[in-house]
Structure formats: C-alpha cells, structure tokens
Short mmCIF file of C-alpha atoms and ligand atoms in Angstrom, two decimals:
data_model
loop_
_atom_site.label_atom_id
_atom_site.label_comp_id
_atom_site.label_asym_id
_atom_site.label_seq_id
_atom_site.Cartn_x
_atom_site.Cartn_y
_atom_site.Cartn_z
CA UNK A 164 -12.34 4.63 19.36
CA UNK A 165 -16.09 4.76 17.80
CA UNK A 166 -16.53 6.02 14.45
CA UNK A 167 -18.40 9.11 14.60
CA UNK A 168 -19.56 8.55 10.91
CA UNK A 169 -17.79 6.25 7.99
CA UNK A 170 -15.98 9.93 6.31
CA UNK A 171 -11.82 9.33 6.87
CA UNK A 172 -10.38 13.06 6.14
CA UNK A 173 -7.24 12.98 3.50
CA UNK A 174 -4.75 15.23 5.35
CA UNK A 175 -2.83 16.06 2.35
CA UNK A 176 -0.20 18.29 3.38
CA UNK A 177 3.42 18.37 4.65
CA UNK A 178 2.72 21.47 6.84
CA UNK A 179 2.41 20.49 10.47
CA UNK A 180 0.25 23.14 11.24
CA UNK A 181 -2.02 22.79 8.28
CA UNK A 182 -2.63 19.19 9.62
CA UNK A 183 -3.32 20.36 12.88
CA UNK A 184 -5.87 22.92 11.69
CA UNK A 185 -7.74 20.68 9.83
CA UNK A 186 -8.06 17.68 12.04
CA UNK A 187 -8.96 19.77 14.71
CA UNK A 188 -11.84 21.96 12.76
CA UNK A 189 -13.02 18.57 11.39
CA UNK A 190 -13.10 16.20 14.72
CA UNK A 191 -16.64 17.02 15.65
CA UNK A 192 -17.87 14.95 12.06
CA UNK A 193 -14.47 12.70 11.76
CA UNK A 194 -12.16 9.87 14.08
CA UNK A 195 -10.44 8.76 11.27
CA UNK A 196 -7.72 10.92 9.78
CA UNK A 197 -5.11 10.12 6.39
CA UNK A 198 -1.86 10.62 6.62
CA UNK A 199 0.16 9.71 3.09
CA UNK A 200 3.40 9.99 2.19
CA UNK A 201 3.52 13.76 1.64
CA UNK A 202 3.53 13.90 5.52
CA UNK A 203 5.21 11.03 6.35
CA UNK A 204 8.50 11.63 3.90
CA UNK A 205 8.48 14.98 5.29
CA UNK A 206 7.90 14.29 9.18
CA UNK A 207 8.18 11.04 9.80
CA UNK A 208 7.20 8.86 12.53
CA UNK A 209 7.86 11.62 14.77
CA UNK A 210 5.71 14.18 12.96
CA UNK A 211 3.02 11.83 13.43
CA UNK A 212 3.65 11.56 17.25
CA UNK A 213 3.90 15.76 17.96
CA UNK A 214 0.74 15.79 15.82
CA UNK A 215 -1.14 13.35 17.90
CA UNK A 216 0.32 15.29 21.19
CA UNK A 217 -0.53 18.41 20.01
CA UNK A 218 -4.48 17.91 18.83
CA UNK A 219 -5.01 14.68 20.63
CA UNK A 220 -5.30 10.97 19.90
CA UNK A 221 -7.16 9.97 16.63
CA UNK A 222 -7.26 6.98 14.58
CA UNK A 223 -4.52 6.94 12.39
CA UNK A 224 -5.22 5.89 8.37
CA UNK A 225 -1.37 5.58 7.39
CA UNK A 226 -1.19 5.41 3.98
CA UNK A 227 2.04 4.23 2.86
CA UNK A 228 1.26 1.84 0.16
CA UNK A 229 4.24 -0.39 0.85
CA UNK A 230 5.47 -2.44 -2.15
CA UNK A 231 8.74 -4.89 -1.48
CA UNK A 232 9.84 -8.19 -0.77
CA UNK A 233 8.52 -9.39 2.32
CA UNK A 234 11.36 -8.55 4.72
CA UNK A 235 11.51 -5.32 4.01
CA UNK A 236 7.97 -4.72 3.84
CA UNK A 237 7.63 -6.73 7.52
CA UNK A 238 10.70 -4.29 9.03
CA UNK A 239 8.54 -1.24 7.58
CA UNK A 240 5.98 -2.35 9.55
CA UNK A 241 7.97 -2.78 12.77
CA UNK A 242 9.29 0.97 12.15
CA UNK A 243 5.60 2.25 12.30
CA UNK A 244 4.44 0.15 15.26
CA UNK A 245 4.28 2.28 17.82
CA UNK A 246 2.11 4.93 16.13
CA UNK A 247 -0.09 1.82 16.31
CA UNK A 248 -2.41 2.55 13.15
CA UNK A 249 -6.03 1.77 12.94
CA UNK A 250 -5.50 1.07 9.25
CA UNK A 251 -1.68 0.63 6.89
CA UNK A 252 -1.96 0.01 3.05
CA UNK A 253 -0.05 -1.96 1.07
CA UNK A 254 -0.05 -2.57 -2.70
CA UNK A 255 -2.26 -5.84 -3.34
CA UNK A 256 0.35 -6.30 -6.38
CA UNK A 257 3.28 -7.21 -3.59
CA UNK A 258 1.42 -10.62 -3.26
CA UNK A 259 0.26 -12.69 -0.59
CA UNK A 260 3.67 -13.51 0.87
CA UNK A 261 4.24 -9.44 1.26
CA UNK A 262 0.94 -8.74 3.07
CA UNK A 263 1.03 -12.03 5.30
CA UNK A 264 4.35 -10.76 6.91
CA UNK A 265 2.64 -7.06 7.59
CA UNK A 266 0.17 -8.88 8.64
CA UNK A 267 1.72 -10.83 10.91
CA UNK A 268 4.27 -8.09 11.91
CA UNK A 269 1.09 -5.86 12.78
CA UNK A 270 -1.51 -8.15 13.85
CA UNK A 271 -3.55 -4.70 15.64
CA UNK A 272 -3.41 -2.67 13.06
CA UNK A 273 -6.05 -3.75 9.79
CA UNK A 274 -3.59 -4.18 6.59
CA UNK A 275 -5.29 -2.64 3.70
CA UNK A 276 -5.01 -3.81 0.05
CA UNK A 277 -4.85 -1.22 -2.69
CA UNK A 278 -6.43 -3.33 -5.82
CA UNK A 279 -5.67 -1.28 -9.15
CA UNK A 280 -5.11 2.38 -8.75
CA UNK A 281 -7.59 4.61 -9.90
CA UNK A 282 -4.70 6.68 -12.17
CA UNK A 283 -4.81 3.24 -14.04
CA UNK A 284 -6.87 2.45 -17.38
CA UNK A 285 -6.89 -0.46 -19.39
CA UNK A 286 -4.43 1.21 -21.58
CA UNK A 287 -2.46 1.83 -18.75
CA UNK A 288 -2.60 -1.62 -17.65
CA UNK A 289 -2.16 -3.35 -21.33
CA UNK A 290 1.19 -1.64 -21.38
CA UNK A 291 2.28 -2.98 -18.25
CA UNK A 292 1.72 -6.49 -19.96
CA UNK A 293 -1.70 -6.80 -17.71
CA UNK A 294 -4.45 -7.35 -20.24
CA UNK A 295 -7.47 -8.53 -17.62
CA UNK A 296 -10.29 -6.36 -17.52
CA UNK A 297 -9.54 -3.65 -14.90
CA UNK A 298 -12.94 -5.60 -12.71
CA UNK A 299 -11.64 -8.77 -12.76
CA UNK A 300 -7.85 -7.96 -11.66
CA UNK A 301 -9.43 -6.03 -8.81
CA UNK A 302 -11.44 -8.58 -7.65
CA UNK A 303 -8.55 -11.23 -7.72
CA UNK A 304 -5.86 -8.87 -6.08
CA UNK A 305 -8.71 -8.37 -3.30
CA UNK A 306 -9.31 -12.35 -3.29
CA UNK A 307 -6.01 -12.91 -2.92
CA UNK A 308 -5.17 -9.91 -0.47
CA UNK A 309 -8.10 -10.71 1.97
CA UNK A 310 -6.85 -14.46 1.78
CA UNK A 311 -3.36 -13.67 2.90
CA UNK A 312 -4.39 -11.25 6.03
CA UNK A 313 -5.52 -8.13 4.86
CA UNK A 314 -8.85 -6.94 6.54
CA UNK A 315 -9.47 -3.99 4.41
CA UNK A 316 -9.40 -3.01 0.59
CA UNK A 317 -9.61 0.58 -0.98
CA UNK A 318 -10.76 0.14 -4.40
CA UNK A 319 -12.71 2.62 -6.72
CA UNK A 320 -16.12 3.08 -5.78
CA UNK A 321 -16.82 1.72 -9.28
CA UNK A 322 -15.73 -2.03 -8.00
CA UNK A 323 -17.37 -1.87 -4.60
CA UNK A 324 -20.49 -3.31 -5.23
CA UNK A 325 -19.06 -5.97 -6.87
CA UNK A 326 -16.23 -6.73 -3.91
CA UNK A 327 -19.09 -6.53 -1.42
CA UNK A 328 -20.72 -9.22 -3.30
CA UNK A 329 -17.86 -11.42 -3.39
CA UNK A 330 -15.41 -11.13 -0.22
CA UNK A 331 -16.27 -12.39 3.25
CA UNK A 332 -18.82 -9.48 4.79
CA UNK A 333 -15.60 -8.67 7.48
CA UNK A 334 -13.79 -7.47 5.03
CA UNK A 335 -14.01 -3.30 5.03
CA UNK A 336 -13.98 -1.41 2.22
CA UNK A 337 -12.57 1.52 1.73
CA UNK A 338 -13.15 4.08 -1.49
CA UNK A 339 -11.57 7.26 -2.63
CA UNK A 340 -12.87 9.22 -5.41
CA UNK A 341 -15.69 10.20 -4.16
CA UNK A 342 -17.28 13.82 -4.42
CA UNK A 343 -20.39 15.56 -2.90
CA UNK A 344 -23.21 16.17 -5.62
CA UNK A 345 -22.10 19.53 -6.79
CA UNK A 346 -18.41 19.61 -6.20
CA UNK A 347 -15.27 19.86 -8.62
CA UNK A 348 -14.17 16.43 -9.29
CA UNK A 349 -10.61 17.46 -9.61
CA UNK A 350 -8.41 15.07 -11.37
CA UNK A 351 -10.71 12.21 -9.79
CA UNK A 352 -12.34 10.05 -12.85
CA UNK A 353 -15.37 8.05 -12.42
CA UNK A 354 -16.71 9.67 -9.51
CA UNK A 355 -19.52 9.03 -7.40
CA UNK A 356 -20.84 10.73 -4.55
CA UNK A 357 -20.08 9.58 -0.83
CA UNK A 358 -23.95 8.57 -0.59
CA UNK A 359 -23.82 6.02 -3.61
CA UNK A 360 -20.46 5.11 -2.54
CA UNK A 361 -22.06 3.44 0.87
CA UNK A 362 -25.16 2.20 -0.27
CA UNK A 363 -23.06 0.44 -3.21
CA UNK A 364 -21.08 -1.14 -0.07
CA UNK A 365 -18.73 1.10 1.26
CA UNK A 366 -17.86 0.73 4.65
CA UNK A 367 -15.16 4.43 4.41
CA UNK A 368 -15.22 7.05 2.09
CA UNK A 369 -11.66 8.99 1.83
CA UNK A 370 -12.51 12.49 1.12
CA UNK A 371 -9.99 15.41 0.91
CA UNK A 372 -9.99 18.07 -1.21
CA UNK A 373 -13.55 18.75 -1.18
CA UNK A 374 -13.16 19.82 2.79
CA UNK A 375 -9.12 20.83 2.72
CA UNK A 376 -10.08 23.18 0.28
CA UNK A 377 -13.37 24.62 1.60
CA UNK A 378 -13.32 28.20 3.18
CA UNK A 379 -14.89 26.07 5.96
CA UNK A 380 -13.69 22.72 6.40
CA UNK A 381 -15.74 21.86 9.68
CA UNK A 382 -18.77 22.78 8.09
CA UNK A 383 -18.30 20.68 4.59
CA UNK A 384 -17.59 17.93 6.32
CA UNK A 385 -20.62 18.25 8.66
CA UNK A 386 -22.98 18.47 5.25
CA UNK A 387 -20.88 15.20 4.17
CA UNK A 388 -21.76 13.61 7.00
CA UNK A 389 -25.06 14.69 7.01
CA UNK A 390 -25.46 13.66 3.47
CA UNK A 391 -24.63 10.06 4.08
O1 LIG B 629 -8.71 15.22 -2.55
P1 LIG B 629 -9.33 13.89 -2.83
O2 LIG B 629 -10.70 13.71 -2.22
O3 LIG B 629 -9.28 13.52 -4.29
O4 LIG B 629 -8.35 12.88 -2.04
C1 LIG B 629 -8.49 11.50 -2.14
C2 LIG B 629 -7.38 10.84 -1.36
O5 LIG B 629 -7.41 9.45 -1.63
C3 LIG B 629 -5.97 11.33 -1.71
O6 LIG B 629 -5.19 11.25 -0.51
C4 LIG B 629 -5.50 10.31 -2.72
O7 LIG B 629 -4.11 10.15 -2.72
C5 LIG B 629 -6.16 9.03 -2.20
N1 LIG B 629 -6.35 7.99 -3.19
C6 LIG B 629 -7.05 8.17 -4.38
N2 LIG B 629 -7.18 7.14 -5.26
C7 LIG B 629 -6.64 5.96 -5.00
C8 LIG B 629 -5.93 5.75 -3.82
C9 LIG B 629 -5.81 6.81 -2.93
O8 LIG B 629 -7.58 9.25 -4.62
N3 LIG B 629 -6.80 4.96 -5.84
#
C-alpha cells in the first residue's frame, strides 16, 4: 500500500473495538497502524486477523520488541508470518546474530531496531554498567542493527539527525515522542513536534495519545498531517 502521509497511529489499547474505532476514524490521514504488546498479549495473532477482517487491510506496525537468543527470536518471527507486517521491532541490544535470523526468517517484512529507549537516561544507563554517551550507543546499536538486516530504526527524535547523517539513506527512520505544538507531552521527555521531527530526518512519526485521546481523533490527525 501507499503511504497516505509519514503519521503511523499508536493503537494503544487491548479493547477490540476501541482499535477498530480508531483505525477506522483515522484511515482517511493514516495506512500505517501500531499494534504493541497491550494488544497482542491480549488478542494475539488472531485479534490481529478479526481486526484486519473487520475494518479492512492496513499496514501492520507490530511492535513487539523481541529480545532473545536467536532461535527463539527467529520462531517468533515464524509465529507472526502470516499477519505479514509492513514493519516488526526488535531490541538493537539482542545483537546482530538476533536480528539477522528475523531477518532472514522475515525477509518481507522491514525488521526495525529499537536503539536506546527513550525511558532511559544516562543514569539509567550507568547503572546498567553502560557508561557511553546515550548518542554514541545509539548510533552504534543502529550501525550495527542496519549492518545485520534491519531496514528500519526508531530512535528519539533527538538522535535522528544525527542517524540520517550517518546510516545508508535506505535505512527508515522511525521516531516516537513526538507532540503537536500545543499539546500535553505526557510522560514523553525531550519532545519535538512531528514537523521538526521530519525535517531533522524522519521518515515516520509514531503518534498516539495526542489523537487516541482527542474528542475527535479523525480530525487531530488530519491537522497532524496537515502540519507536516
Ligand atoms: O501516546 P504517545 O504518542 O506517547 O505514544 C507513542 C508510542 O510510541 C507508544 O506506543 C509508545 O509505547 C511508543 N514508543 C515510545 N518511545 C519509545 C519506543 C516506543 O514512546 N522509545
């Protein structure tokens, strides 16, 4: 499918209908739908499939951040096959042995890296035993993620401009935390909005509360859109 505009909604909900609601209010101004592991824990493969028979098609954004050896990780994979995802995350920490076999178990469906999550400061990361700047060990895990098969990355929109400058121009990046000018930030740090977010190199902004929780969600993600 044709990306009506680079906005992927964040379904974030384990009620069937609720996901129905909003992907189908939100369709005109979105292709690309998130569905995490609040759904998927809940539903399962199957709640995926009645939810694609019962609004129609869309490209799927599964976001499972998988994290195991590589077996496991490449038998995950086969499980979610069928529902033949547009994009799948991984952790970038599982290594390059872990995303080459979802890679290779997959080879349709664009394996995305998640660098250092955004829940994660320095302190965070010191006591963890990780003591390189937060920058650096994003761009490496993206180096070495994008080297072993992954074709996407979903970083902060504070390290896109510097991935864009530094990983083959294929490579798609993805951001969360981003928030229209205006807007609560929630418990999202660092924001910026989804315009900055693109023009720093974004090639997908993930955006949910800010239209799940509008008394309109069509229209708030039509001004997103239109603000882009
Ligand atoms: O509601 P909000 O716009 O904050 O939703 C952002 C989405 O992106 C959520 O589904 C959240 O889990 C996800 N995400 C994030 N930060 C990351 C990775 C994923 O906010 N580092």
């Amino acid at each position: 499918m044709s990306d009506k505009s680079p906005l992927i909604l964040a379904v974030d909900t384990k009620e069937i209908d609720r996901a129905k609601e909003l992907i189908s209010a939100t369709r005109e101004s979105v292709s690309i739908f998130k569905l995490g592991l609040e759904f998927f824990l809940a539903h399962g493969p199957k709640g995926v499939r009645d939810l694609k028979e019962a609004v129609g098609d869309f490209d799927l954004f599964l976001d499972l951040k998988l994290h195991d050896i590589p077996n496991t990780v490449a038998s995950a994979c086969k499980s979610v096959r069928d529902l033949k995802p547009r994009f799948l995350t991984v952790h970038a920490s599982g290594g390059g042995e872990m995303i080459a076999a979802a890679a290779q178990e997959l080879p349709e469906t664009s394996i995305t890296a998640v660098t250092v999550l955004t829940s994660l400061d320095t302190a965070a990361l010191n006591a963890l035993g990780m003591n390189a700047e937060i920058e650096n060990l994003c761009s490496e895990m993206a180096r070495n993620a994008t080297s072993h098969g992954a074709r996407s990355i979903v970083s902060s929109p504070q390290e896109v401009k510097m991935l864009r400058a530094t990983l083959p121009s294929h490579i798609e990046l993805i951001t969360p935390g981003v928030r229209p000018s205006g807007s609560l930030s929630h418990d999202q740090k660092r924001v910026m909005t989804p315009h900055e977010a693109i023009v720093a190199g974004a090639n997908y902004v993930v955006i949910g509360r800010p239209i799940t929780g509008a008394a309109n969600p069509a229209q708030a993600a039509r001004e997103i859109v239109a603000s882009l």
